[in-house]
Amino acid sequence: MTSDKIFHGSLTRITDFADAGFECRPVEREHWEVGDYVIGDATVMRGGLCQVELPSGRLVHASTGDLVLGAFGLRHATLEVVGSWEAIGNDGRMDLLTAAGLIGKATSVSGMLGAPMRLDYRAHAIRNGTKVGMGDFARKPKQPMPYDVPTILVIGTSMSAGKTTSAKIIVRQLKRAGLRVVGAKVTGAGRYRDILAMQDAGADAVFDFVDVGLPSSVSDENHYRKRLEDLLGLIVEQKPDVVVAEAGASPLEPYNGDTALEHMRDSVVLTVLCASDPYSVVGVMRGYDMMKPDVVAGIATSTSAGVEVVEKLTKTRALNMLDPKTIPELRAVLDRALAER
């Protein structure tokens, strides 16, 4: 089996697999670890999920019988899939937990989602007789550097609340102001499309936790903290004027969002909370030590009625960033936050 016959998920984008290749060999279950690169035989259920996100960010449709290369990891998505590589049994039955190639055994799947792509374990990626994992390609800053860059933090009440859309709009406005902008995703499950969206909006550089060797940020807190320090160091090396950082999912979910917020708190000049509905804003504020965002955006602000309810419940300004009429106010909010830094 050679690597050119395999769909490479975007979690492999940090590797040199396309140029240097790798060998394939089964590894005993007791030696498996998070981040291992593995190959599985795909089975696509009728009406089920079939997309694979390539290292370029493009999507392809896999079919039953195709091979998929991804990495072992964990996912805890409130609206889609919960699963873990640790749940894979000795039968090697696995699932594609995200299109990026996050691989584990699905333990809970939303009824609103099609069946995940089934993968049957074929082999590990091997070099020089040793299995290869994401940690082998993790990027590190040239030297430890304090993180003191003004940061616009975009968080959500849940997944699919409008965080990436809001981040794109904010990046574009900051670029129009003539600033050097870095876009980043500090927590979540690996998907390349989110930071590519910020790049398409004009960000001068983009990073996420995949760059530092994590398939998702569902991880031991100490391990995640070390990787986060590397990620922030890579950002500082770019010498940005401002960072737009998205925290995937919600800070209340087990993606280490609370760890990221704690680590970056002193540099955050503006917090944008994207909400799936007006009432979830109150839930996050109450559940997370009465955290009060500076602006509420996202799906909850899609109509004037939603904006009114958010502002009535929270006494916080709500902006529908997809409405061009709100852009002057958004620019004023951004300018004020950066000027006060």
mmCIF file with all atom_site columns, N, CA and C in Angstrom, residues 3 16-23 126-127:
data_model
loop_
_atom_site.group_PDB
_atom_site.id
_atom_site.type_symbol
_atom_site.label_atom_id
_atom_site.label_alt_id
_atom_site.label_comp_id
_atom_site.label_asym_id
_atom_site.label_entity_id
_atom_site.label_seq_id
_atom_site.pdbx_PDB_ins_code
_atom_site.Cartn_x
_atom_site.Cartn_y
_atom_site.Cartn_z
_atom_site.occupancy
_atom_site.B_iso_or_equiv
_atom_site.pdbx_formal_charge
_atom_site.auth_seq_id
_atom_site.auth_comp_id
_atom_site.auth_asym_id
_atom_site.auth_atom_id
_atom_site.pdbx_PDB_model_num
ATOM 1  N N  . SER A 1 3   ? 1.170  5.718  -0.231 1.00 0.00 ? 3   SER A N  1
ATOM 2  C CA . SER A 1 3   ? 0.400  6.860  0.251  1.00 0.00 ? 3   SER A CA 1
ATOM 3  C C  . SER A 1 3   ? -0.392 7.559  -0.843 1.00 0.00 ? 3   SER A C  1
ATOM 4  N N  . ASP A 1 16  ? 5.181  16.065 6.026  1.00 0.00 ? 16  ASP A N  1
ATOM 5  C CA . ASP A 1 16  ? 5.829  16.042 4.716  1.00 0.00 ? 16  ASP A CA 1
ATOM 6  C C  . ASP A 1 16  ? 5.445  14.776 3.957  1.00 0.00 ? 16  ASP A C  1
ATOM 7  N N  . PHE A 1 17  ? 4.298  14.190 4.301  1.00 0.00 ? 17  PHE A N  1
ATOM 8  C CA . PHE A 1 17  ? 3.888  12.927 3.695  1.00 0.00 ? 17  PHE A CA 1
ATOM 9  C C  . PHE A 1 17  ? 3.811  13.006 2.170  1.00 0.00 ? 17  PHE A C  1
ATOM 10 N N  . ALA A 1 18  ? 3.338  14.130 1.648  1.00 0.00 ? 18  ALA A N  1
ATOM 11 C CA . ALA A 1 18  ? 3.157  14.242 0.195  1.00 0.00 ? 18  ALA A CA 1
ATOM 12 C C  . ALA A 1 18  ? 4.489  14.130 -0.540 1.00 0.00 ? 18  ALA A C  1
ATOM 13 N N  . ASP A 1 19  ? 5.574  14.563 0.089  1.00 0.00 ? 19  ASP A N  1
ATOM 14 C CA . ASP A 1 19  ? 6.892  14.529 -0.562 1.00 0.00 ? 19  ASP A CA 1
ATOM 15 C C  . ASP A 1 19  ? 7.700  13.304 -0.164 1.00 0.00 ? 19  ASP A C  1
ATOM 16 N N  . ALA A 1 20  ? 7.711  12.989 1.130  1.00 0.00 ? 20  ALA A N  1
ATOM 17 C CA . ALA A 1 20  ? 8.596  11.936 1.628  1.00 0.00 ? 20  ALA A CA 1
ATOM 18 C C  . ALA A 1 20  ? 7.907  10.585 1.793  1.00 0.00 ? 20  ALA A C  1
ATOM 19 N N  . GLY A 1 21  ? 6.575  10.575 1.802  1.00 0.00 ? 21  GLY A N  1
ATOM 20 C CA . GLY A 1 21  ? 5.848  9.317  1.916  1.00 0.00 ? 21  GLY A CA 1
ATOM 21 C C  . GLY A 1 21  ? 5.998  8.674  3.286  1.00 0.00 ? 21  GLY A C  1
ATOM 22 N N  . PHE A 1 22  ? 5.533  7.452  3.389  1.00 0.00 ? 22  PHE A N  1
ATOM 23 C CA . PHE A 1 22  ? 5.603  6.687  4.633  1.00 0.00 ? 22  PHE A CA 1
ATOM 24 C C  . PHE A 1 22  ? 5.289  5.240  4.313  1.00 0.00 ? 22  PHE A C  1
ATOM 25 N N  . GLU A 1 23  ? 5.593  4.361  5.245  1.00 0.00 ? 23  GLU A N  1
ATOM 26 C CA . GLU A 1 23  ? 5.227  2.957  5.136  1.00 0.00 ? 23  GLU A CA 1
ATOM 27 C C  . GLU A 1 23  ? 3.953  2.714  5.938  1.00 0.00 ? 23  GLU A C  1
ATOM 28 N N  . ILE A 1 126 ? 4.161  4.584  9.228  1.00 0.00 ? 126 ILE A N  1
ATOM 29 C CA . ILE A 1 126 ? 5.408  4.131  9.848  1.00 0.00 ? 126 ILE A CA 1
ATOM 30 C C  . ILE A 1 126 ? 6.607  4.745  9.129  1.00 0.00 ? 126 ILE A C  1
ATOM 31 N N  . ARG A 1 127 ? 7.611  5.133  9.901  1.00 0.00 ? 127 ARG A N  1
ATOM 32 C CA . ARG A 1 127 ? 8.896  5.549  9.344  1.00 0.00 ? 127 ARG A CA 1
ATOM 33 C C  . ARG A 1 127 ? 10.013 4.974  10.200 1.00 0.00 ? 127 ARG A C  1
#
